[in-house]
Coordinates of C-alpha atoms in Angstrom, one line a residue:
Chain P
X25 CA 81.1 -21.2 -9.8
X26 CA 84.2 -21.4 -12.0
X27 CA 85.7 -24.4 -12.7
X28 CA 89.0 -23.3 -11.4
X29 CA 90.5 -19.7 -10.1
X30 CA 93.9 -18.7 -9.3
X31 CA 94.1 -16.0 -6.9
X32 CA 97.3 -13.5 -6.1
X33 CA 99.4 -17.2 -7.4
X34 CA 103.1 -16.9 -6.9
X35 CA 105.9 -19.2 -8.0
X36 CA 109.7 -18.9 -7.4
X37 CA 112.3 -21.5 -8.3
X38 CA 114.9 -20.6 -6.4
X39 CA 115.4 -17.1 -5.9
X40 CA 113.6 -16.6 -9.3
X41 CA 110.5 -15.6 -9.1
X42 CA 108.6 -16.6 -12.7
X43 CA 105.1 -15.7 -11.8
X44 CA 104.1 -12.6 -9.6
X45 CA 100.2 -12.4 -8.3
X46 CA 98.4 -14.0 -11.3
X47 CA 94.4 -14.5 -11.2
X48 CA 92.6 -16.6 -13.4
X49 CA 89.6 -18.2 -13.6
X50 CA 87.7 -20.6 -16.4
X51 CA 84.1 -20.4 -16.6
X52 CA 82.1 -23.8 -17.8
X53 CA 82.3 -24.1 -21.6
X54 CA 85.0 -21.4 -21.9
X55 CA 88.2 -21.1 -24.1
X56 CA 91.0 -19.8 -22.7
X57 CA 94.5 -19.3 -23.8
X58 CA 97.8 -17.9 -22.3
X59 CA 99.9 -16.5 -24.5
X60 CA 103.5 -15.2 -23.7
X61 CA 107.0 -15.0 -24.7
X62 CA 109.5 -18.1 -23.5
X63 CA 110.4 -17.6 -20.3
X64 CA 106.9 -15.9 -19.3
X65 CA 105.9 -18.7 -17.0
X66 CA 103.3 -19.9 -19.2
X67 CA 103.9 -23.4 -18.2
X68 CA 104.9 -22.9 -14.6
X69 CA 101.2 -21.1 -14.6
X70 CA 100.2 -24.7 -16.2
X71 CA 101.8 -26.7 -13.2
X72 CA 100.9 -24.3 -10.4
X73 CA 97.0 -25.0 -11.3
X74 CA 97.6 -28.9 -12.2
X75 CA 98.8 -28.9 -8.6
X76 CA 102.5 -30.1 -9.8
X77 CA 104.3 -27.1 -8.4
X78 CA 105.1 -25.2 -4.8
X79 CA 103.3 -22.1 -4.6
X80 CA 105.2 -19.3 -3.6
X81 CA 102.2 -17.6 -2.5
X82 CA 98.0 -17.7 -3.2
X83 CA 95.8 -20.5 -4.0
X84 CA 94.4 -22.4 -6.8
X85 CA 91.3 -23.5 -6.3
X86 CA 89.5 -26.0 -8.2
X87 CA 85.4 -26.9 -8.5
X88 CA 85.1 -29.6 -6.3
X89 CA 85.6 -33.1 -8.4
X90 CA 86.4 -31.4 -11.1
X91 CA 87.6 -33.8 -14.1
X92 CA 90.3 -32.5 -15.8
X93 CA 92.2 -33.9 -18.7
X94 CA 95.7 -32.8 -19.6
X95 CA 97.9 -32.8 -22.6
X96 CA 101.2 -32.5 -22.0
X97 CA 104.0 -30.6 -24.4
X98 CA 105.5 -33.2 -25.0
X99 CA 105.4 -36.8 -23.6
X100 CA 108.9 -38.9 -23.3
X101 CA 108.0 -42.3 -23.3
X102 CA 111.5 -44.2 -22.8
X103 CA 112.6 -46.7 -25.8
X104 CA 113.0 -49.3 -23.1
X105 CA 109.5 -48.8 -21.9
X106 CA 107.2 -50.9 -24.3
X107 CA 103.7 -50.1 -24.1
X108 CA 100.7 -50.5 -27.0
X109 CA 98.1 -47.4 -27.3
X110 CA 95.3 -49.4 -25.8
X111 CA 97.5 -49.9 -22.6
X112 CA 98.4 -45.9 -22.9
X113 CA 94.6 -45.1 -23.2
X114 CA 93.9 -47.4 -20.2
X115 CA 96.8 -46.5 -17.5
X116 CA 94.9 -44.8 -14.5
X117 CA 91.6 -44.4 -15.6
X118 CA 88.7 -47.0 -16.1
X119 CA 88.1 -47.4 -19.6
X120 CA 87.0 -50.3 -21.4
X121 CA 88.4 -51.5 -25.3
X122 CA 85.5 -50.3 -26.8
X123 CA 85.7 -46.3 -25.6
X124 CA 89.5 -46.7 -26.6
X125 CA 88.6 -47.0 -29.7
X126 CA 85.7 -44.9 -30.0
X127 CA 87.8 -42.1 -28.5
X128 CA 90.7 -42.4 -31.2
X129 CA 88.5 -42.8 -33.8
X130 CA 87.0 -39.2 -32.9
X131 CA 90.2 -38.0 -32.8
X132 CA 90.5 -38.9 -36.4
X133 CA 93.4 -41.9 -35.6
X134 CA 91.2 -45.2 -35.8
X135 CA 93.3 -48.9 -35.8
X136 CA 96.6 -47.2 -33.6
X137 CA 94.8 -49.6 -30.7
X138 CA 97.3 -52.1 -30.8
X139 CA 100.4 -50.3 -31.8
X140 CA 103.4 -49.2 -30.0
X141 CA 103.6 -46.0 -28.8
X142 CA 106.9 -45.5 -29.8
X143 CA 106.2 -46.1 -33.3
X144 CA 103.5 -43.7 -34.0
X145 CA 104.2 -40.6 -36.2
X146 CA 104.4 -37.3 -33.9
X147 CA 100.6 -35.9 -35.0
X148 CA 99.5 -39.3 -34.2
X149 CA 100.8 -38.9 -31.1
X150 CA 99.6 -36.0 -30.1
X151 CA 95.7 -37.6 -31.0
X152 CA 96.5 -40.3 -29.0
X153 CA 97.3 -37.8 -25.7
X154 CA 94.2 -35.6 -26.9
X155 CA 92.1 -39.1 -27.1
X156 CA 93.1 -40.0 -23.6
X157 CA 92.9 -36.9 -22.4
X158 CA 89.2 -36.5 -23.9
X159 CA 88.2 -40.3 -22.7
X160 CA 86.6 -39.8 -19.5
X161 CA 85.0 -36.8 -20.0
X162 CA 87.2 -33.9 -18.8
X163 CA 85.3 -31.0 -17.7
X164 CA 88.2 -28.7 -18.6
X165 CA 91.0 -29.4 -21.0
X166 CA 94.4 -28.3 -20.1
X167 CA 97.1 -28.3 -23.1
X168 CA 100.4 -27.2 -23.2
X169 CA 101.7 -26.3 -26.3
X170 CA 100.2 -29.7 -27.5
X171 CA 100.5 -28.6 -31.3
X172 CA 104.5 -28.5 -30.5
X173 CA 106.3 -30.5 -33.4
X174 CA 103.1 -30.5 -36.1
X175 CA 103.6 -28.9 -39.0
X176 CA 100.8 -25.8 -40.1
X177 CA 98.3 -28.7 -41.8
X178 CA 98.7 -30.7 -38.6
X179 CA 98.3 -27.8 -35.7
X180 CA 95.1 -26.2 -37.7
X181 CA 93.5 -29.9 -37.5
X182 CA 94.1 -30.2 -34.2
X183 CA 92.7 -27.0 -33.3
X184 CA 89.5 -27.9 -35.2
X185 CA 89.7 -30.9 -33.0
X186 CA 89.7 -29.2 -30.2
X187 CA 87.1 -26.5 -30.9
X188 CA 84.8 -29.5 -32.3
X189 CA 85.0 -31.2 -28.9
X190 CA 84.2 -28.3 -27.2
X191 CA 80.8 -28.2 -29.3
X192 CA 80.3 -32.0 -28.4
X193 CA 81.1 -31.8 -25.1
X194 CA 81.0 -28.2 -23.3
X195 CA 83.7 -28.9 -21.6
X196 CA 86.1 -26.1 -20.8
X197 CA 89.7 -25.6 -22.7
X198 CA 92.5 -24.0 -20.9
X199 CA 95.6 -24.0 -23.3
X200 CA 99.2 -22.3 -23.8
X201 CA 100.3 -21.4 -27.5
X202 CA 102.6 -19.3 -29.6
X203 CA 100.3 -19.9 -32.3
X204 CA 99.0 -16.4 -32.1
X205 CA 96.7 -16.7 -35.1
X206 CA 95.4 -20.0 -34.1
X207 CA 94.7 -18.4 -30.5
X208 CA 93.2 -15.4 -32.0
X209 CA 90.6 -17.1 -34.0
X210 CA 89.7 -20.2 -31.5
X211 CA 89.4 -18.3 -28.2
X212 CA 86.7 -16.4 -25.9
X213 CA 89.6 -15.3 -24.0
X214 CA 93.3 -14.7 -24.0
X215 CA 95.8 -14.0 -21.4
X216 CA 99.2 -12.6 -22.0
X217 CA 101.5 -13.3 -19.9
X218 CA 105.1 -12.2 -18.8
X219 CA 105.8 -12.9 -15.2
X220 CA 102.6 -11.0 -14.4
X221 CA 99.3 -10.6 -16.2
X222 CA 100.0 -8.2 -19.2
X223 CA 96.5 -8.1 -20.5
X224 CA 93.6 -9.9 -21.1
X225 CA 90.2 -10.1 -23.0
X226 CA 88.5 -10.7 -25.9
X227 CA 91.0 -11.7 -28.4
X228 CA 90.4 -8.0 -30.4
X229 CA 90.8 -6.3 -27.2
X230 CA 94.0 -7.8 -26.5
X231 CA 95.4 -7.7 -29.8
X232 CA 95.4 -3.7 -29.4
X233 CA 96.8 -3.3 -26.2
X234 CA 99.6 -1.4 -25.8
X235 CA 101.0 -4.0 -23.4
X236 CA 100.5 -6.9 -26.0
X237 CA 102.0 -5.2 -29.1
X238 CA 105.3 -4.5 -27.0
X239 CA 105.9 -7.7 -26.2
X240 CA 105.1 -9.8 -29.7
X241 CA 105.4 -6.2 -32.0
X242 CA 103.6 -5.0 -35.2
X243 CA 103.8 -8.3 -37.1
X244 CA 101.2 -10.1 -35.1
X245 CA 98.5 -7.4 -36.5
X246 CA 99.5 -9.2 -39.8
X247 CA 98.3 -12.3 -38.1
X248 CA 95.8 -11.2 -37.0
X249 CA 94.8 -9.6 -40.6
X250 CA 95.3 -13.0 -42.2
X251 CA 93.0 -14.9 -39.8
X252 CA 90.0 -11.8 -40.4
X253 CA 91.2 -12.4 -44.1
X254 CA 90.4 -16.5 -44.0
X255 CA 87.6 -16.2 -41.1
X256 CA 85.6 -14.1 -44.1
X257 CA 85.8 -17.3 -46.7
X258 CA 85.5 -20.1 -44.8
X259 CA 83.2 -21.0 -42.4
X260 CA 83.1 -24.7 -42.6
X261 CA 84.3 -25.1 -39.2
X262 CA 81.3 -23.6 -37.7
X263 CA 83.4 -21.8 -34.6
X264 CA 81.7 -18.9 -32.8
X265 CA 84.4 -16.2 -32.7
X266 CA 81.8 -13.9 -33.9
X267 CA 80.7 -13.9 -30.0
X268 CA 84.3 -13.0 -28.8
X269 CA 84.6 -9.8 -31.1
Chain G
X28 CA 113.2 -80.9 1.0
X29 CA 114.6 -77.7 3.1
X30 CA 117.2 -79.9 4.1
X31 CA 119.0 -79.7 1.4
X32 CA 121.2 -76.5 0.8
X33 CA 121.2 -76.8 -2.8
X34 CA 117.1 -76.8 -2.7
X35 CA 116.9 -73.5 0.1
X36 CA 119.6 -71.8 -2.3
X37 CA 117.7 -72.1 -5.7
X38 CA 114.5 -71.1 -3.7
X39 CA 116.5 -68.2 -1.9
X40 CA 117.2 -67.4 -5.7
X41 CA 114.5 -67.6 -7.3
X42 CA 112.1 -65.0 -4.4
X43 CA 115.2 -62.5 -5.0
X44 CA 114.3 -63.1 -8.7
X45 CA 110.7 -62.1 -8.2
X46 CA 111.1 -59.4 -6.4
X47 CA 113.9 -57.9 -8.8
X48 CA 112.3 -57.9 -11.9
X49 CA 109.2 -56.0 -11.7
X50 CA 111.4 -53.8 -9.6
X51 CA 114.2 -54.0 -12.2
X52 CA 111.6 -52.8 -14.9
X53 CA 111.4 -49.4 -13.2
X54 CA 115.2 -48.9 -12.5
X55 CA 115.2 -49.5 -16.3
X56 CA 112.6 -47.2 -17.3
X57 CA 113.4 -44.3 -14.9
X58 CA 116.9 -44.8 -15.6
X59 CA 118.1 -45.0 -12.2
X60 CA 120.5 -48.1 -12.9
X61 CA 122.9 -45.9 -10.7
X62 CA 120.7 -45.4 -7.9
X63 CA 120.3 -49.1 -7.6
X64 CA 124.1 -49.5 -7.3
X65 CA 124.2 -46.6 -4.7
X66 CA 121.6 -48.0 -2.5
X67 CA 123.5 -51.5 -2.8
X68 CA 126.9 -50.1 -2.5
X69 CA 125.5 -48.6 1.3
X70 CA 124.4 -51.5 2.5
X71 CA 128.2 -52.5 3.5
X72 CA 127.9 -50.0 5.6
X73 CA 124.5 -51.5 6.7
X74 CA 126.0 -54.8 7.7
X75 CA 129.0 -53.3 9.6
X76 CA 127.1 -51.1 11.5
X77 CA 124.6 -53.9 12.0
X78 CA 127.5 -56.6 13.0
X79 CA 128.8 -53.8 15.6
X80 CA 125.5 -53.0 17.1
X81 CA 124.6 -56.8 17.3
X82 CA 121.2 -56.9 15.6
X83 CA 120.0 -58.2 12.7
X84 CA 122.3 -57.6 9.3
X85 CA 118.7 -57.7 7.4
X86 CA 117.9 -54.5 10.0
X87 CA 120.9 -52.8 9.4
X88 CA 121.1 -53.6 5.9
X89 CA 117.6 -52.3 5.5
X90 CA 118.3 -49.0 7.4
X91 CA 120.9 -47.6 5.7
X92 CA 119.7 -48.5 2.5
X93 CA 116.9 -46.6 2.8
X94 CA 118.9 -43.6 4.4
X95 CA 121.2 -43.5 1.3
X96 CA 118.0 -43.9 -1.6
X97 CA 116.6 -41.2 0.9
X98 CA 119.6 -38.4 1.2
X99 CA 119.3 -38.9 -2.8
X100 CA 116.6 -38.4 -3.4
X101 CA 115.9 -35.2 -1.1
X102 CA 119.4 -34.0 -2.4
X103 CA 119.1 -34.6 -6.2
X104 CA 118.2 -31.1 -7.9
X105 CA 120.1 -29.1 -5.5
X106 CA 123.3 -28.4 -7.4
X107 CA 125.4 -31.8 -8.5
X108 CA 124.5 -33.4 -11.5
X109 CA 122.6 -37.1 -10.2
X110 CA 125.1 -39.3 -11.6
X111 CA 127.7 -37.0 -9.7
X112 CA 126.0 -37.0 -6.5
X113 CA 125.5 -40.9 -6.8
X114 CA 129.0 -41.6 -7.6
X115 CA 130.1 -39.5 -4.6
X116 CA 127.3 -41.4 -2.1
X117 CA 127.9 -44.9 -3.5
X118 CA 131.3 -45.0 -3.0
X119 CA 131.6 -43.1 -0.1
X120 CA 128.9 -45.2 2.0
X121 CA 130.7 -48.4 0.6
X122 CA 134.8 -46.6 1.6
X123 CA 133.5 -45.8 5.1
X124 CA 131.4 -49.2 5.0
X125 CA 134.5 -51.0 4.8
X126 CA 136.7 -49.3 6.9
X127 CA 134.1 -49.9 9.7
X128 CA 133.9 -53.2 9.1
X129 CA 138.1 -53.2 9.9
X130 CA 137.4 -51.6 13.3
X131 CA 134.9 -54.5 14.6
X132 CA 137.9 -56.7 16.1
X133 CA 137.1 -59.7 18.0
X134 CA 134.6 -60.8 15.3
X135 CA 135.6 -62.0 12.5
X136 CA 133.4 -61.5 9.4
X137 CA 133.9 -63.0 5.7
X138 CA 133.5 -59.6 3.7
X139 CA 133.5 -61.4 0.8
X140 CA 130.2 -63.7 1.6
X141 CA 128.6 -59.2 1.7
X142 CA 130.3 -58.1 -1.6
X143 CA 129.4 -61.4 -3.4
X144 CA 126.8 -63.2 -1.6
X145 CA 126.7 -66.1 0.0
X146 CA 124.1 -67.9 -1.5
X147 CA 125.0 -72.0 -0.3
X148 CA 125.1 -71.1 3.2
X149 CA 120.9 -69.8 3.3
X150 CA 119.6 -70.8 6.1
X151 CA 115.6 -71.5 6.4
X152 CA 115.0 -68.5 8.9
X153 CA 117.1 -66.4 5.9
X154 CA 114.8 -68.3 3.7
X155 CA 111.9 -66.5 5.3
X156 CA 113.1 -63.4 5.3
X157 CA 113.8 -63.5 1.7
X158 CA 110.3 -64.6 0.8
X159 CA 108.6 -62.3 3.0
X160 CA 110.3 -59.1 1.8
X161 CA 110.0 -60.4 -1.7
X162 CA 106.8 -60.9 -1.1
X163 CA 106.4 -57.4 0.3
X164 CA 108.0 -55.5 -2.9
X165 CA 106.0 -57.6 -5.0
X166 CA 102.9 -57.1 -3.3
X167 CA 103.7 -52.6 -2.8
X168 CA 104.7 -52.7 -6.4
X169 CA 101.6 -54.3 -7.5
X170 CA 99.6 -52.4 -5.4
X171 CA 100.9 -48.9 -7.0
X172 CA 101.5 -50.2 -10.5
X173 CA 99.2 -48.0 -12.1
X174 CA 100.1 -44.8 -10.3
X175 CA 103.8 -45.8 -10.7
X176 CA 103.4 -46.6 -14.5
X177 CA 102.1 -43.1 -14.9
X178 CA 104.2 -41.1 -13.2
X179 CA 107.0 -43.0 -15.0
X180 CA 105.4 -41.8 -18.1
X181 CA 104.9 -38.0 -17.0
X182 CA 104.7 -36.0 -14.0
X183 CA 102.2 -33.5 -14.9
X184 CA 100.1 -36.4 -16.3
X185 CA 100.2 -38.0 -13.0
X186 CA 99.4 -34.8 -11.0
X187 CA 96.5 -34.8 -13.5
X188 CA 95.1 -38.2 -12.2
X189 CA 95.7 -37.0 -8.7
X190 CA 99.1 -38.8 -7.9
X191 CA 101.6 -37.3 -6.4
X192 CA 104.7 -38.7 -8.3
X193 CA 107.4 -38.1 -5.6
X194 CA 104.9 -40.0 -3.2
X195 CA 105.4 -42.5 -6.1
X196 CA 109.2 -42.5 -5.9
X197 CA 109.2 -42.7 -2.5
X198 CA 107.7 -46.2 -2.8
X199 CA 109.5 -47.5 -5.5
X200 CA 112.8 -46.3 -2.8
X201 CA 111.4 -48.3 -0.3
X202 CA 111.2 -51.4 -2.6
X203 CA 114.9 -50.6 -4.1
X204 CA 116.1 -50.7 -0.1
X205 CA 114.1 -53.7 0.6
X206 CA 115.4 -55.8 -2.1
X207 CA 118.8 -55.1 -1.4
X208 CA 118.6 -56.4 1.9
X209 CA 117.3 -59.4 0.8
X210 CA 119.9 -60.0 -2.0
X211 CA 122.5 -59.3 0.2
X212 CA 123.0 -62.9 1.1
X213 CA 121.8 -63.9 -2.5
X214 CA 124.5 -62.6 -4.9
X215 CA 126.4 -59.8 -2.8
X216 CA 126.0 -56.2 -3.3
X217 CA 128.2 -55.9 -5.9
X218 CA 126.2 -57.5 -8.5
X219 CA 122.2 -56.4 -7.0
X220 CA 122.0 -54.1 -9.6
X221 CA 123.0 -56.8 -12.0
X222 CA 119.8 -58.9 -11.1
X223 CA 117.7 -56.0 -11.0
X224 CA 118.8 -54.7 -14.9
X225 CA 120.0 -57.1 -16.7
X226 CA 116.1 -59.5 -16.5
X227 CA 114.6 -56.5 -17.5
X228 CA 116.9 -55.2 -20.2
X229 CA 116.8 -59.0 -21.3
X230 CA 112.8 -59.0 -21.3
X231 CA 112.7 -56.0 -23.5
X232 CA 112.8 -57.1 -26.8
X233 CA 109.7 -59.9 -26.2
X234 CA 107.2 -57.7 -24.2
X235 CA 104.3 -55.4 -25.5
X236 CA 102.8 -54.1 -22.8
X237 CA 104.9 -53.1 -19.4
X238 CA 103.1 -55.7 -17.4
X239 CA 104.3 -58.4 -20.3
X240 CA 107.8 -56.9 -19.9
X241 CA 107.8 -57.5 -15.7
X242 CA 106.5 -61.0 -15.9
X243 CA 108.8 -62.4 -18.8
X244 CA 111.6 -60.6 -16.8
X245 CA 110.8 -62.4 -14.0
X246 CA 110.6 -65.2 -15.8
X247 CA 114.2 -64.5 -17.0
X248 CA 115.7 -64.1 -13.3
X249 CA 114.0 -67.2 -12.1
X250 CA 115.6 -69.3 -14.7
X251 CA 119.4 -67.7 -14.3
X252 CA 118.6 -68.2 -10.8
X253 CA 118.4 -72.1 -11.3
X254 CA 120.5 -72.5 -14.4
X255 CA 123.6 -70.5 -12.7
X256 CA 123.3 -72.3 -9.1
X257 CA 123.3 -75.7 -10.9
X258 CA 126.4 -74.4 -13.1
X259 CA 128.0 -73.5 -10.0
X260 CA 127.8 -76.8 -8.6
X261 CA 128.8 -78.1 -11.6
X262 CA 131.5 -76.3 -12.5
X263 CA 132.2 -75.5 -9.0
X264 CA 132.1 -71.9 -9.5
X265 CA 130.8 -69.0 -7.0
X266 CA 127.3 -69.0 -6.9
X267 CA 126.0 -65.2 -7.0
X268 CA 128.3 -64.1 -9.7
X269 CA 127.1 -67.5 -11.8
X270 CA 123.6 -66.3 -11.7
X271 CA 124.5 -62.9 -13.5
X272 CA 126.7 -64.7 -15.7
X273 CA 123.6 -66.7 -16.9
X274 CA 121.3 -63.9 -17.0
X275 CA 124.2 -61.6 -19.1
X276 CA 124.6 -65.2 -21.7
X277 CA 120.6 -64.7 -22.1
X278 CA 120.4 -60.7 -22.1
X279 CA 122.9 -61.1 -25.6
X280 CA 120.8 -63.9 -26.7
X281 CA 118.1 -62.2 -26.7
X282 CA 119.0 -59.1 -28.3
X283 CA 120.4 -60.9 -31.2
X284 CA 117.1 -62.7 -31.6
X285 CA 114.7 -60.0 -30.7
X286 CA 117.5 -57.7 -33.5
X287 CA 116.9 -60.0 -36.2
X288 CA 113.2 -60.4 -35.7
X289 CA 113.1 -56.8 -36.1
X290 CA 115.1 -56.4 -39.0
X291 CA 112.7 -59.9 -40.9
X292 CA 109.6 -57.9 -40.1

């Protein structure tokens, strides 16, 4: 059974409708991500299956139990609101000090424990949401944009992040990005979306259809030329995109 | 000891206290300062309607509370801007409030013991009723700290752990309406939203964690509570309005301190 499916989903704010009859599903152990220009509903998509949104129409239907952790876009915590890392770690899940740290040293941010959230640096920050997010064992990922704010250095170490946990772990990775030669070189599967489901495959397949080259043009094949251009000199990070062509 | 009016006031201060800060911490975080006032400013209309229908002004006071955090909250999004929409509701429910109040001849009420509290003349059955609905916000806010906590942080992040944030706001309205019904008699509904802030802003600058921030901020309203009633009857000054004096004196005190700390480190 997939871990979650989207059938015929509808959502409308309003009299705007921003998604039209999308399906999706996320197998086990998958990588999936949505790509799109702004205003595609990528992150209304996001909500509809997190449950944090009206459906206009269909379902969402989720594996029963199923654990999932979430990284938001971005995460406004209020000056006035004081609150250390552990504390962040710990809010609505059962965690003891010790995974805390374990967790943020994995994600490559070891001693933030007892520092204010408000004073971490913004790639620290997004570690610390990954960490938490990672902490009880998700069975699927779900990240919005989470590389928003990170320079190149930071978003590619993320990514490895991400891809390395899903060789620790299994677990499932749905994920929206703009990052197109990120997406095209961490995923089994990619979904473009504009309102509707435009395409979607294998990250080759998508990257020549018709559909897809109208709505980001010619320059992404250079993207996509640069990534085949590193992918043949370094294969330190032991990913297994080979599969998904 | 109940006897004494001083002793029921400071203890009729010091439950409001409790109940306000943890409370206070989320008006603070959430930034609904506003909505606080709003839900306050109602309650006039609360105890007009409540001294006209002849039941209890904690009832009444209670009711329309809650009716006004509720019309908010199901009209906010809709069109108006919040702080519009709450400036149109606050002062509206406290205009038509006191124009009621003008209609209910043959009794005569002391408006001013609503507006600013009437905190000497607490009797032990209001005593009660201030303990057991501090008691209660206390006791729901504990309860839902966790879930509250985190759909203060993010909604999405909630709906992740299963909460449903609005179910969360609808809790933290109840407390807001609660509160202000029992503070009425306290310090007025003028200055509610005075005990509910200003501990909390005051509490910021010591606190770590957002548990650490809700206890000291209690901790902070309790002694303004005291402090400003014995002021009062020293200085023979109106009681409500001492106790947010007190509490504004150790808001700036605290800033300074917690500003220079800062700046040492």
């Amino acid at each position: 059974m997939s871990l979650l499916t989207a059938t015929n989903v509808s959502v409308a704010y309003g009299a705007n409708t921003v998604l039209r009859n999308v399906n999706l599903f996320v197998e086990p152990g998958e990588i999936v991500t949505i790509v799109g220009p702004n205003g595609s509903g990528k992150t209304s998509l996001l909500k509809a299956i997190l449950g944090a949104t009206r459906l206009a129409s269909g379902q969402v239907v989720r594996k029963p139990g199923l654990k999932i952790g979430y990284v938001p876009q971005r995460l406004h915590i209020d000056p006035t609101l004081p609150i250390t890392v552990e504390r962040f770690m710990r809010l609505a899940q059962r965690v003891d000090q010790k995974n805390c740290s374990r967790a943020l040293e994995a994600a490559g941010v070891p001693d933030l424990l007892k520092r204010q959230m408000s004073g971490l640096s913004g790639g620290q920050f997004q570690r610390v949401l990954l960490a938490r997010a990672l902490i009880n064992k998700p069975d699927i990922l779900l990240l919005d944009e989470a590389t928003q704010g990170l320079d190149q250095r930071g978003s590619a170490a993320f990514y490895q992040q991400i891809e390395a946990v899903r060789q620790d772990t299994g677990c499932a990775i749905l994920m929206i990005s703009h990052e197109l030669h990120v997406v095209m070189s961490t995923s089994d599967r990619v979904i473009c979306l504009n309102g509707h489901v435009c395409c979607e495959g294998t990250p080759a397949v998508v990257a020549s259809a018709p559909e897809y080259r109208a709505l980001f043009g010619t320059g992404t094949g250079g993207a996509l030329a640069l990534y085949r251009h590193e992918h043949d000199h370094d294969h330190d990070h032991g990913c297994n995109h080979e599969a998904a062509e | 000891m109940l006897d004494d009016f001083m002793t029921r006031a400071t203890l009729a201060g010091v439950g409001v206290a409790c109940a306000a800060a943890p409370l206070g911490c989320f008006v603070v975080w959430r930034r609904m300062a506003y909505f606080g006032d709003a839900t306050a400013h109602a309650a006039i209309l609360g105890v007009a309607l409540s001294l006209a229908l002849q039941v209890s002004i904690f009832v009444g006071a209670i009711a329309v509370a809650l009716a006004m955090a509720l019309t908010v909250t199901l009209l906010s999004g809709r069109g108006y801007a919040m702080d519009t929409l709450l400036g149109v509701l606050a002062h509206s429910a406290l205009a038509f409030g006191l124009v009621a109040v003008s209609f209910l001849s043959g009794i005569r009420i002391d408006l001013m013991a609503y507006l600013f509290g009437d905190i000497l003349a607490v009797s032990r059955l209001d005593l009660l009723v201030i303990w057991c609905g501090a008691a209660l916000v206390v006791a729901l806010i504990a309860w839902r700290w966790s879930a509250l906590l985190t759909a203060t942080l993010n909604e999405e992040l909630a709906y992740a752990h299963g909460i449903d944030p609005r179910r969360e706001q609808l809790i933290l309205t109840l407390a807001l309406a609660i509160t202000v019904a029992v503070a009425i008699k306290v310090v007025g509904v003028l200055l509610i939203a005075a005990l509910l802030i200003i501990p909390a802003a005051a509490a910021r600058g010591f606190a770590r964690t957002p548990e650490a921030m809700a206890v000291t901020a209690a901790v902070i309203g309790a002694i303004s509570a005291v402090t400003g009633l014995r002021a009062a009857y020293i200085f023979d000054t109106p009681a409500g309005p001492s106790i947010v004096c007190v509490a504004a004196v150790m808001f700036a005190v605290f800033s300074v301190i917690s500003r220079t700390e800062r700046a040492g480190q």
